[in-house]
Amino acid sequence: MKALKGGEFLIKKTLPEQVFIPEEFDEEQKMIAETCQSFLEQEVFPNLDRIDALEEGLMPSLLDKAGELGLLGISIPEEYGGFGKDFITGMLANEKLGAGHSFAVAQAAHNGIGTLPILYFGNEEQKKKYIPKLASGALKASYCLTEPGAGSDANSGKTKATLSSDGKHWILNGQKMWITNAGFADIFTVFAKIDNDENLSAFIVEKSYGGIELNPEEKKMGIKGSSTRQVFFTNCQIPVENLLGQRQEGFKIALYILNIGRIKLAGAALGGAKEAINQSIKYAVEREQFGRIIGKYGAIKYKLAEQAIRTFALDSALYRCSSSVQNAIKEEIENGKNKQEASLTGIKEYAVEAAILKIFGSEVLDYVVDEAVQIYGGMGYSAEGPVERAYRDSRINRIFEGTNEINRMLIVDMLLKKAMKGELDLLTPAMAVTKELMSIPDFSSTENTTLSEEKKVLANFKKAILMTAGAAAQKLMANLAKEQEIIMNISDMIIDLYVSESVLLRTEKLIAKNGEQAYQEQIAIAKVFIYDAADRIAKAGKDAINSFAEGDEQRMMLMGLKRFTKINSINAKEYRRSISDKLMQNTKFCF
Amino acid sequence: MKLLVCISKAPDTTSKISFTENNTKFNEAGVQYIINPYDEWYALVRALELKETLGGTVTTITVGKADNEPTIRKALAIGADDAVRIDAEASDALAVAKQIADYVKNNSYDIIFCGKETIDYNGSQVGGMIAELLDLSYVSLASKLEVNGNTATLERDIQGGKEVVETNIPFVVSCAKGMAEARIPNMRGIMAARTKPLQVLPGSEAPKLTEIVAYSLLPEKAGCKFIDAENPGELFQLLHNEAKVI
């Protein structure tokens, strides 16, 4: 069966054998993950307070050490001084390092938005000049897109570049804001408009060019150890050859890079979530109240289980999407594209899924750290405890790399554009659903296995979404973009679908490999997640439908929604207990 | 110099320990294995440091079945040049020592490194047995090792101070904390590990003189008992009759 294209999960079925699951990491990938973990344990975790105090020189020295271990060049091609590892391996390292609080942010900014624009859009000379030094950490990078007046609306930036009279330099003037790594970066990828261009262009700017001034460090809620400063360019002279890509190609570059940034942010969130769960479990089995460890109380069991359920779901969706991207890259290379072009095409293909992961990942992490604080009680609120920092550091993830609201808008927007371009046939399945609405529901069930109910419900989720989104698009037409509340509802339904399906596919694949007995808790996770998702999808769908439909049509759609989100009752309490008992037995996240 | 490092696997310290078959077998289900930390952090890394200053080769040797290979690859990733696995059960200390001694008889080495003990069985015996079987000198629990020509100077932490020992090469050493700093395998090492030679040799006849009859876990910590300060007699009675410590 052919791999699904981006967005096709909404209308087509995926088979378990088509997805990669985290249980399939090979020996080398596990060793790389261990190296990342050891690095955090030896260099980062003992120094978190010093890092957050922005101790002079500490963060660059940590990046140097990570560079010496090769951790900054994992996915960079060997010809540019990296180790040429595939997308999934890079994602795994990114996940592990993601638990590193402010260090994780500095590392991700350097490796991702700092290095990738040059790697993907640089010409051969630019790549040869900069990439090997970025891969080793000898040069440290930052990315300058946002301006005081240009945040979510990035293309509206005022920073200007003009060609010098001798034609040898671009003269750059303007102000950039929220620039991660600004305090120690040697290289700034700066987005600016040339003269009165409509679109941004991108430039590689070395600190040594002069004309660059920094504001003091921003005082932030979290990730306090990550250097975040405003950067001012005053007649900064950039050699003409440092234009990155074509003139006016900057906005396209920025969007491509954000696509990668989004899925990588989900990976980093996963690493942070696993660490926070481990802390939560450790405390739950140690802390005693009323003569028993608090982990023996149902209220705490619920929290541990729910942290694990959502994190397992994120894990499943992240590596499913990563393998989709990786397979697409491989296919593009086989079709004759070079690695960089193939990577860009592969990542762009799954931009909808990347946006889903960005939202879901950052929201899972926020949930997990919030409950971690609650499990720790007073110690959770104390800056002396281990989870207070995690709570503060998590919050930014829903804001940067495109706010979760912008990303929710993008999911629907990108899907509709794909449909209009004829890349994704939403119409035929949407019409089939409308027809089904008129017919008598089919109560016959052909399959009766542990997860057959969930499989059936999942197919229905797709119908619920196609029905709701199809009607919304038809009714509101061009006005849909203005009805952001409805778009949020539809996006929420789509996110729950993709993640539910990922959990189900992973669990099915595990069962196919080693039988049900070994995966009782994973089965419990799949059942609880999909059971809850059914209610969430029903609620979001109801809110959407009630806002644009009336009369018979409204009644019929609400009935359809009820039918498509119907799921057999389960004893979620017992399933959650079994999950949290397993966590406490292992005293760590073990799924 | 030809250096040989004995590498053994051990359960990760966070592993949940349990037993099967009526408490006679260690339950390996779900257990994550690591290189025994004394073998890795002290023995292997010190051997690599000596190689880096004096030249030569570092070979690791492991007695055990194929499930040891991930830990062997990790030793190669940290920097060993090649590895040998003797395909035999590591049934007890003498069985392991005999296999290693038999291998060394056919392949001479200048220094044979062991960790001071494995963190699971804590036997601390293999190094001494290898030395005895090969008729070599043995320095146990060394925290420092320097080589000068044909002589080695070692330090051992002893009660209240240090002991400095000198011995001629070849010899066997068991390494304790202080010998070296842990090294994190880097990307280059990890990628090179895949192609480094890992030789699997059949085991020789080895005696099995001991047998594990039963395992048990430590009793769970009991709660704290408060005794009225006015009532030392009760404290005495409890310590004598219940805790049986006086």
PDB file of C-alpha atoms in Angstrom, chain A residues 277-491:
ATOM      1  CA  ILE A 277       6.521  12.448  34.423  1.00  0.00           C
ATOM      2  CA  ASN A 278       9.593  10.741  35.838  1.00  0.00           C
ATOM      3  CA  GLN A 279       9.833  13.444  38.482  1.00  0.00           C
ATOM      4  CA  SER A 280       6.122  13.088  39.234  1.00  0.00           C
ATOM      5  CA  ILE A 281       6.320   9.313  39.643  1.00  0.00           C
ATOM      6  CA  LYS A 282       9.398   9.588  41.843  1.00  0.00           C
ATOM      7  CA  TYR A 283       7.616  11.987  44.171  1.00  0.00           C
ATOM      8  CA  ALA A 284       4.363  10.007  44.167  1.00  0.00           C
ATOM      9  CA  VAL A 285       6.126   6.889  45.456  1.00  0.00           C
ATOM     10  CA  GLU A 286       8.174   8.763  48.074  1.00  0.00           C
ATOM     11  CA  ARG A 287       5.900  11.386  49.558  1.00  0.00           C
ATOM     12  CA  GLU A 288       3.678  10.048  52.335  1.00  0.00           C
ATOM     13  CA  GLN A 289       0.517  11.626  53.675  1.00  0.00           C
ATOM     14  CA  PHE A 290      -1.989  10.060  56.085  1.00  0.00           C
ATOM     15  CA  GLY A 291       0.433   7.156  56.445  1.00  0.00           C
ATOM     16  CA  ARG A 292       0.538   6.118  52.799  1.00  0.00           C
ATOM     17  CA  ILE A 293       2.511   7.174  49.761  1.00  0.00           C
ATOM     18  CA  ILE A 294       0.439   9.642  47.774  1.00  0.00           C
ATOM     19  CA  GLY A 295       0.703   7.400  44.681  1.00  0.00           C
ATOM     20  CA  LYS A 296      -1.705   5.030  46.412  1.00  0.00           C
ATOM     21  CA  TYR A 297      -4.509   7.595  46.220  1.00  0.00           C
ATOM     22  CA  GLY A 298      -6.823   7.516  43.228  1.00  0.00           C
ATOM     23  CA  ALA A 299      -6.627  11.268  42.647  1.00  0.00           C
ATOM     24  CA  ILE A 300      -2.867  11.005  42.113  1.00  0.00           C
ATOM     25  CA  LYS A 301      -3.152   7.780  40.118  1.00  0.00           C
ATOM     26  CA  TYR A 302      -5.457   9.627  37.727  1.00  0.00           C
ATOM     27  CA  LYS A 303      -2.899  12.378  37.213  1.00  0.00           C
ATOM     28  CA  LEU A 304       0.030  10.022  36.617  1.00  0.00           C
ATOM     29  CA  ALA A 305      -1.999   7.946  34.192  1.00  0.00           C
ATOM     30  CA  GLU A 306      -3.261  10.947  32.278  1.00  0.00           C
ATOM     31  CA  GLN A 307       0.252  12.399  32.022  1.00  0.00           C
ATOM     32  CA  ALA A 308       1.408   9.080  30.590  1.00  0.00           C
ATOM     33  CA  ILE A 309      -1.565   8.631  28.245  1.00  0.00           C
ATOM     34  CA  ARG A 310      -1.050  12.016  26.611  1.00  0.00           C
ATOM     35  CA  THR A 311       2.713  11.610  26.445  1.00  0.00           C
ATOM     36  CA  PHE A 312       2.403   8.160  24.869  1.00  0.00           C
ATOM     37  CA  ALA A 313      -0.008   9.684  22.357  1.00  0.00           C
ATOM     38  CA  LEU A 314       2.454  12.442  21.510  1.00  0.00           C
ATOM     39  CA  ASP A 315       5.270   9.910  21.184  1.00  0.00           C
ATOM     40  CA  SER A 316       3.171   7.827  18.788  1.00  0.00           C
ATOM     41  CA  ALA A 317       2.132  10.776  16.618  1.00  0.00           C
ATOM     42  CA  LEU A 318       5.598  12.336  16.570  1.00  0.00           C
ATOM     43  CA  TYR A 319       7.402   9.281  15.234  1.00  0.00           C
ATOM     44  CA  ARG A 320       4.570   8.411  12.879  1.00  0.00           C
ATOM     45  CA  CYS A 321       4.905  11.845  11.313  1.00  0.00           C
ATOM     46  CA  SER A 322       8.715  11.721  11.426  1.00  0.00           C
ATOM     47  CA  SER A 323       8.679   8.464   9.483  1.00  0.00           C
ATOM     48  CA  SER A 324       6.267   9.953   6.942  1.00  0.00           C
ATOM     49  CA  VAL A 325       8.712  12.828   6.445  1.00  0.00           C
ATOM     50  CA  GLN A 326      11.694  10.501   6.272  1.00  0.00           C
ATOM     51  CA  ASN A 327      10.069   8.209   3.721  1.00  0.00           C
ATOM     52  CA  ALA A 328       9.098  11.191   1.590  1.00  0.00           C
ATOM     53  CA  ILE A 329      12.680  12.487   1.702  1.00  0.00           C
ATOM     54  CA  LYS A 330      13.964   9.063   0.674  1.00  0.00           C
ATOM     55  CA  GLU A 331      11.528   8.920  -2.212  1.00  0.00           C
ATOM     56  CA  GLU A 332      12.525  12.395  -3.418  1.00  0.00           C
ATOM     57  CA  ILE A 333      16.205  11.398  -3.350  1.00  0.00           C
ATOM     58  CA  GLU A 334      15.379   8.273  -5.360  1.00  0.00           C
ATOM     59  CA  ASN A 335      13.617  10.588  -7.820  1.00  0.00           C
ATOM     60  CA  GLY A 336      16.901  12.410  -8.318  1.00  0.00           C
ATOM     61  CA  LYS A 337      16.637  15.394  -6.001  1.00  0.00           C
ATOM     62  CA  ASN A 338      19.580  16.376  -3.852  1.00  0.00           C
ATOM     63  CA  LYS A 339      19.348  15.852  -0.104  1.00  0.00           C
ATOM     64  CA  GLN A 340      18.509  19.434   0.787  1.00  0.00           C
ATOM     65  CA  GLU A 341      15.772  19.817  -1.812  1.00  0.00           C
ATOM     66  CA  ALA A 342      14.407  16.401  -0.898  1.00  0.00           C
ATOM     67  CA  SER A 343      14.305  17.355   2.782  1.00  0.00           C
ATOM     68  CA  LEU A 344      12.418  20.546   2.039  1.00  0.00           C
ATOM     69  CA  THR A 345       9.883  18.790  -0.141  1.00  0.00           C
ATOM     70  CA  GLY A 346       9.421  16.003   2.413  1.00  0.00           C
ATOM     71  CA  ILE A 347       8.891  18.398   5.279  1.00  0.00           C
ATOM     72  CA  LYS A 348       6.555  20.649   3.336  1.00  0.00           C
ATOM     73  CA  GLU A 349       4.424  17.688   2.311  1.00  0.00           C
ATOM     74  CA  TYR A 350       3.584  17.047   5.972  1.00  0.00           C
ATOM     75  CA  ALA A 351       3.138  20.663   7.063  1.00  0.00           C
ATOM     76  CA  VAL A 352      -0.418  19.956   8.273  1.00  0.00           C
ATOM     77  CA  GLU A 353       0.833  17.118  10.464  1.00  0.00           C
ATOM     78  CA  ALA A 354       3.733  19.307  11.715  1.00  0.00           C
ATOM     79  CA  ALA A 355       1.239  21.982  12.799  1.00  0.00           C
ATOM     80  CA  ILE A 356      -0.850  19.324  14.551  1.00  0.00           C
ATOM     81  CA  LEU A 357       2.221  18.104  16.412  1.00  0.00           C
ATOM     82  CA  LYS A 358       3.306  21.612  17.379  1.00  0.00           C
ATOM     83  CA  ILE A 359      -0.050  22.277  18.980  1.00  0.00           C
ATOM     84  CA  PHE A 360      -0.531  18.878  20.558  1.00  0.00           C
ATOM     85  CA  GLY A 361       3.087  18.645  21.775  1.00  0.00           C
ATOM     86  CA  SER A 362       3.109  22.021  23.484  1.00  0.00           C
ATOM     87  CA  GLU A 363      -0.306  21.401  25.058  1.00  0.00           C
ATOM     88  CA  VAL A 364       0.659  17.948  26.313  1.00  0.00           C
ATOM     89  CA  LEU A 365       3.792  19.375  27.897  1.00  0.00           C
ATOM     90  CA  ASP A 366       1.791  22.144  29.541  1.00  0.00           C
ATOM     91  CA  TYR A 367      -0.659  19.597  30.943  1.00  0.00           C
ATOM     92  CA  VAL A 368       2.102  17.304  32.197  1.00  0.00           C
ATOM     93  CA  VAL A 369       4.099  20.021  33.971  1.00  0.00           C
ATOM     94  CA  ASP A 370       0.940  21.527  35.426  1.00  0.00           C
ATOM     95  CA  GLU A 371      -0.043  18.200  36.984  1.00  0.00           C
ATOM     96  CA  ALA A 372       3.563  17.650  38.048  1.00  0.00           C
ATOM     97  CA  VAL A 373       3.332  20.832  40.119  1.00  0.00           C
ATOM     98  CA  GLN A 374       0.008  19.623  41.528  1.00  0.00           C
ATOM     99  CA  ILE A 375       1.417  16.209  42.484  1.00  0.00           C
ATOM    100  CA  TYR A 376       4.319  17.935  44.241  1.00  0.00           C
ATOM    101  CA  GLY A 377       1.886  20.218  46.074  1.00  0.00           C
ATOM    102  CA  GLY A 378       3.699  22.926  48.033  1.00  0.00           C
ATOM    103  CA  MET A 379       7.045  21.564  46.860  1.00  0.00           C
ATOM    104  CA  GLY A 380       5.794  21.981  43.312  1.00  0.00           C
ATOM    105  CA  TYR A 381       5.385  25.705  43.856  1.00  0.00           C
ATOM    106  CA  SER A 382       8.800  26.033  45.505  1.00  0.00           C
ATOM    107  CA  ALA A 383      11.698  27.105  43.344  1.00  0.00           C
ATOM    108  CA  GLU A 384      13.779  24.614  45.369  1.00  0.00           C
ATOM    109  CA  GLY A 385      11.818  21.698  43.882  1.00  0.00           C
ATOM    110  CA  PRO A 386      12.483  20.221  40.438  1.00  0.00           C
ATOM    111  CA  VAL A 387       9.155  20.921  38.728  1.00  0.00           C
ATOM    112  CA  GLU A 388       8.655  24.653  39.235  1.00  0.00           C
ATOM    113  CA  ARG A 389      11.187  25.411  36.513  1.00  0.00           C
ATOM    114  CA  ALA A 390       9.577  22.880  34.168  1.00  0.00           C
ATOM    115  CA  TYR A 391       6.211  24.578  34.663  1.00  0.00           C
ATOM    116  CA  ARG A 392       7.542  28.020  33.753  1.00  0.00           C
ATOM    117  CA  ASP A 393       9.734  26.795  30.908  1.00  0.00           C
ATOM    118  CA  SER A 394       6.889  24.944  29.236  1.00  0.00           C
ATOM    119  CA  ARG A 395       4.642  27.928  28.641  1.00  0.00           C
ATOM    120  CA  ILE A 396       6.549  29.524  25.767  1.00  0.00           C
ATOM    121  CA  ASN A 397       6.017  26.461  23.583  1.00  0.00           C
ATOM    122  CA  ARG A 398       2.417  27.420  22.887  1.00  0.00           C
ATOM    123  CA  ILE A 399       3.635  30.802  21.692  1.00  0.00           C
ATOM    124  CA  PHE A 400       6.799  30.484  19.619  1.00  0.00           C
ATOM    125  CA  GLU A 401       7.205  28.767  16.234  1.00  0.00           C
ATOM    126  CA  GLY A 402       3.773  30.169  15.369  1.00  0.00           C
ATOM    127  CA  THR A 403       1.247  30.470  18.187  1.00  0.00           C
ATOM    128  CA  ASN A 404      -1.071  27.515  18.632  1.00  0.00           C
ATOM    129  CA  GLU A 405      -3.895  29.710  17.344  1.00  0.00           C
ATOM    130  CA  ILE A 406      -2.008  30.529  14.130  1.00  0.00           C
ATOM    131  CA  ASN A 407      -1.221  26.845  13.750  1.00  0.00           C
ATOM    132  CA  ARG A 408      -4.877  25.875  14.225  1.00  0.00           C
ATOM    133  CA  MET A 409      -5.786  28.327  11.473  1.00  0.00           C
ATOM    134  CA  LEU A 410      -3.045  26.873   9.294  1.00  0.00           C
ATOM    135  CA  ILE A 411      -4.277  23.295   9.627  1.00  0.00           C
ATOM    136  CA  VAL A 412      -7.661  24.124   8.100  1.00  0.00           C
ATOM    137  CA  ASP A 413      -6.219  26.625   5.639  1.00  0.00           C
ATOM    138  CA  MET A 414      -3.593  24.231   4.319  1.00  0.00           C
ATOM    139  CA  LEU A 415      -6.080  21.363   4.006  1.00  0.00           C
ATOM    140  CA  LEU A 416      -8.543  23.509   2.059  1.00  0.00           C
ATOM    141  CA  LYS A 417      -5.764  24.780  -0.197  1.00  0.00           C
ATOM    142  CA  LYS A 418      -4.650  21.221  -0.865  1.00  0.00           C
ATOM    143  CA  ALA A 419      -8.243  20.362  -1.728  1.00  0.00           C
ATOM    144  CA  MET A 420      -8.590  23.351  -4.064  1.00  0.00           C
ATOM    145  CA  LYS A 421      -5.347  22.478  -5.821  1.00  0.00           C
ATOM    146  CA  GLY A 422      -6.662  18.984  -6.369  1.00  0.00           C
ATOM    147  CA  GLU A 423      -3.963  17.401  -4.200  1.00  0.00           C
ATOM    148  CA  LEU A 424      -6.428  16.152  -1.646  1.00  0.00           C
ATOM    149  CA  ASP A 425      -9.892  14.954  -2.585  1.00  0.00           C
ATOM    150  CA  LEU A 426     -12.035  16.036   0.329  1.00  0.00           C
ATOM    151  CA  LEU A 427     -15.177  16.385  -1.754  1.00  0.00           C
ATOM    152  CA  THR A 428     -15.862  12.753  -2.713  1.00  0.00           C
ATOM    153  CA  PRO A 429     -15.583  11.373   0.841  1.00  0.00           C
ATOM    154  CA  ALA A 430     -17.521  14.364   2.205  1.00  0.00           C
ATOM    155  CA  MET A 431     -20.351  13.631  -0.240  1.00  0.00           C
ATOM    156  CA  ALA A 432     -20.287   9.974   0.731  1.00  0.00           C
ATOM    157  CA  VAL A 433     -20.738  10.999   4.360  1.00  0.00           C
ATOM    158  CA  THR A 434     -23.706  13.193   3.459  1.00  0.00           C
ATOM    159  CA  LYS A 435     -25.249  10.232   1.690  1.00  0.00           C
ATOM    160  CA  GLU A 436     -24.595   8.027   4.690  1.00  0.00           C
ATOM    161  CA  LEU A 437     -26.379  10.564   6.891  1.00  0.00           C
ATOM    162  CA  MET A 438     -29.569   9.934   4.936  1.00  0.00           C
ATOM    163  CA  SER A 439     -29.327   6.156   5.278  1.00  0.00           C
ATOM    164  CA  ILE A 440     -30.051   3.838   8.166  1.00  0.00           C
ATOM    165  CA  PRO A 441     -26.967   3.306  10.348  1.00  0.00           C
ATOM    166  CA  ASP A 442     -25.139   0.028   9.850  1.00  0.00           C
ATOM    167  CA  PHE A 443     -25.049  -1.822  13.169  1.00  0.00           C
ATOM    168  CA  SER A 444     -23.403  -4.965  11.905  1.00  0.00           C
ATOM    169  CA  SER A 445     -19.899  -5.444  13.152  1.00  0.00           C
ATOM    170  CA  THR A 446     -17.642  -7.833  11.322  1.00  0.00           C
ATOM    171  CA  GLU A 447     -14.697  -7.735  13.678  1.00  0.00           C
ATOM    172  CA  ASN A 448     -14.524  -8.421  17.361  1.00  0.00           C
ATOM    173  CA  THR A 449     -11.025  -7.974  18.701  1.00  0.00           C
ATOM    174  CA  THR A 450      -9.522  -6.014  21.598  1.00  0.00           C
ATOM    175  CA  LEU A 451      -9.294  -2.814  19.578  1.00  0.00           C
ATOM    176  CA  SER A 452     -12.014  -3.385  16.962  1.00  0.00           C
ATOM    177  CA  GLU A 453     -14.346  -0.864  18.613  1.00  0.00           C
ATOM    178  CA  GLU A 454     -11.622   1.781  18.512  1.00  0.00           C
ATOM    179  CA  LYS A 455     -10.859   1.005  14.866  1.00  0.00           C
ATOM    180  CA  LYS A 456     -14.503   1.413  13.958  1.00  0.00           C
ATOM    181  CA  VAL A 457     -14.828   4.667  15.928  1.00  0.00           C
ATOM    182  CA  LEU A 458     -11.733   6.067  14.324  1.00  0.00           C
ATOM    183  CA  ALA A 459     -13.183   5.616  10.853  1.00  0.00           C
ATOM    184  CA  ASN A 460     -16.265   7.446  12.146  1.00  0.00           C
ATOM    185  CA  PHE A 461     -14.178  10.346  13.511  1.00  0.00           C
ATOM    186  CA  LYS A 462     -13.109  11.020   9.934  1.00  0.00           C
ATOM    187  CA  LYS A 463     -16.751  11.135   8.874  1.00  0.00           C
ATOM    188  CA  ALA A 464     -17.609  13.515  11.703  1.00  0.00           C
ATOM    189  CA  ILE A 465     -14.862  15.884  10.591  1.00  0.00           C
ATOM    190  CA  LEU A 466     -15.665  15.659   6.877  1.00  0.00           C
ATOM    191  CA  MET A 467     -19.317  16.336   7.638  1.00  0.00           C
ATOM    192  CA  THR A 468     -18.633  19.334   9.878  1.00  0.00           C
ATOM    193  CA  ALA A 469     -15.797  20.868   7.893  1.00  0.00           C
ATOM    194  CA  GLY A 470     -17.509  20.193   4.579  1.00  0.00           C
ATOM    195  CA  ALA A 471     -20.695  21.926   5.662  1.00  0.00           C
ATOM    196  CA  ALA A 472     -18.779  24.832   7.194  1.00  0.00           C
ATOM    197  CA  ALA A 473     -16.771  25.372   4.017  1.00  0.00           C
ATOM    198  CA  GLN A 474     -19.870  25.150   1.854  1.00  0.00           C
ATOM    199  CA  LYS A 475     -21.992  27.447   4.016  1.00  0.00           C
ATOM    200  CA  LEU A 476     -19.449  30.067   4.865  1.00  0.00           C
ATOM    201  CA  MET A 477     -17.282  29.911   1.733  1.00  0.00           C
ATOM    202  CA  ALA A 478     -14.785  32.758   1.760  1.00  0.00           C
ATOM    203  CA  ASN A 479     -16.083  33.930   5.118  1.00  0.00           C
ATOM    204  CA  LEU A 480     -14.802  30.824   6.884  1.00  0.00           C
ATOM    205  CA  ALA A 481     -11.438  32.528   7.438  1.00  0.00           C
ATOM    206  CA  LYS A 482     -13.219  35.174   9.510  1.00  0.00           C
ATOM    207  CA  GLU A 483     -14.983  32.594  11.653  1.00  0.00           C
ATOM    208  CA  GLN A 484     -11.916  31.705  13.656  1.00  0.00           C
ATOM    209  CA  GLU A 485     -13.901  30.021  16.412  1.00  0.00           C
ATOM    210  CA  ILE A 486     -15.229  27.468  13.928  1.00  0.00           C
ATOM    211  CA  ILE A 487     -11.753  26.917  12.524  1.00  0.00           C
ATOM    212  CA  MET A 488     -10.464  26.257  16.056  1.00  0.00           C
ATOM    213  CA  ASN A 489     -13.255  23.672  16.540  1.00  0.00           C
ATOM    214  CA  ILE A 490     -12.456  21.914  13.285  1.00  0.00           C
ATOM    215  CA  SER A 491      -8.730  21.963  14.005  1.00  0.00           C
TER     216      SER A 491
END
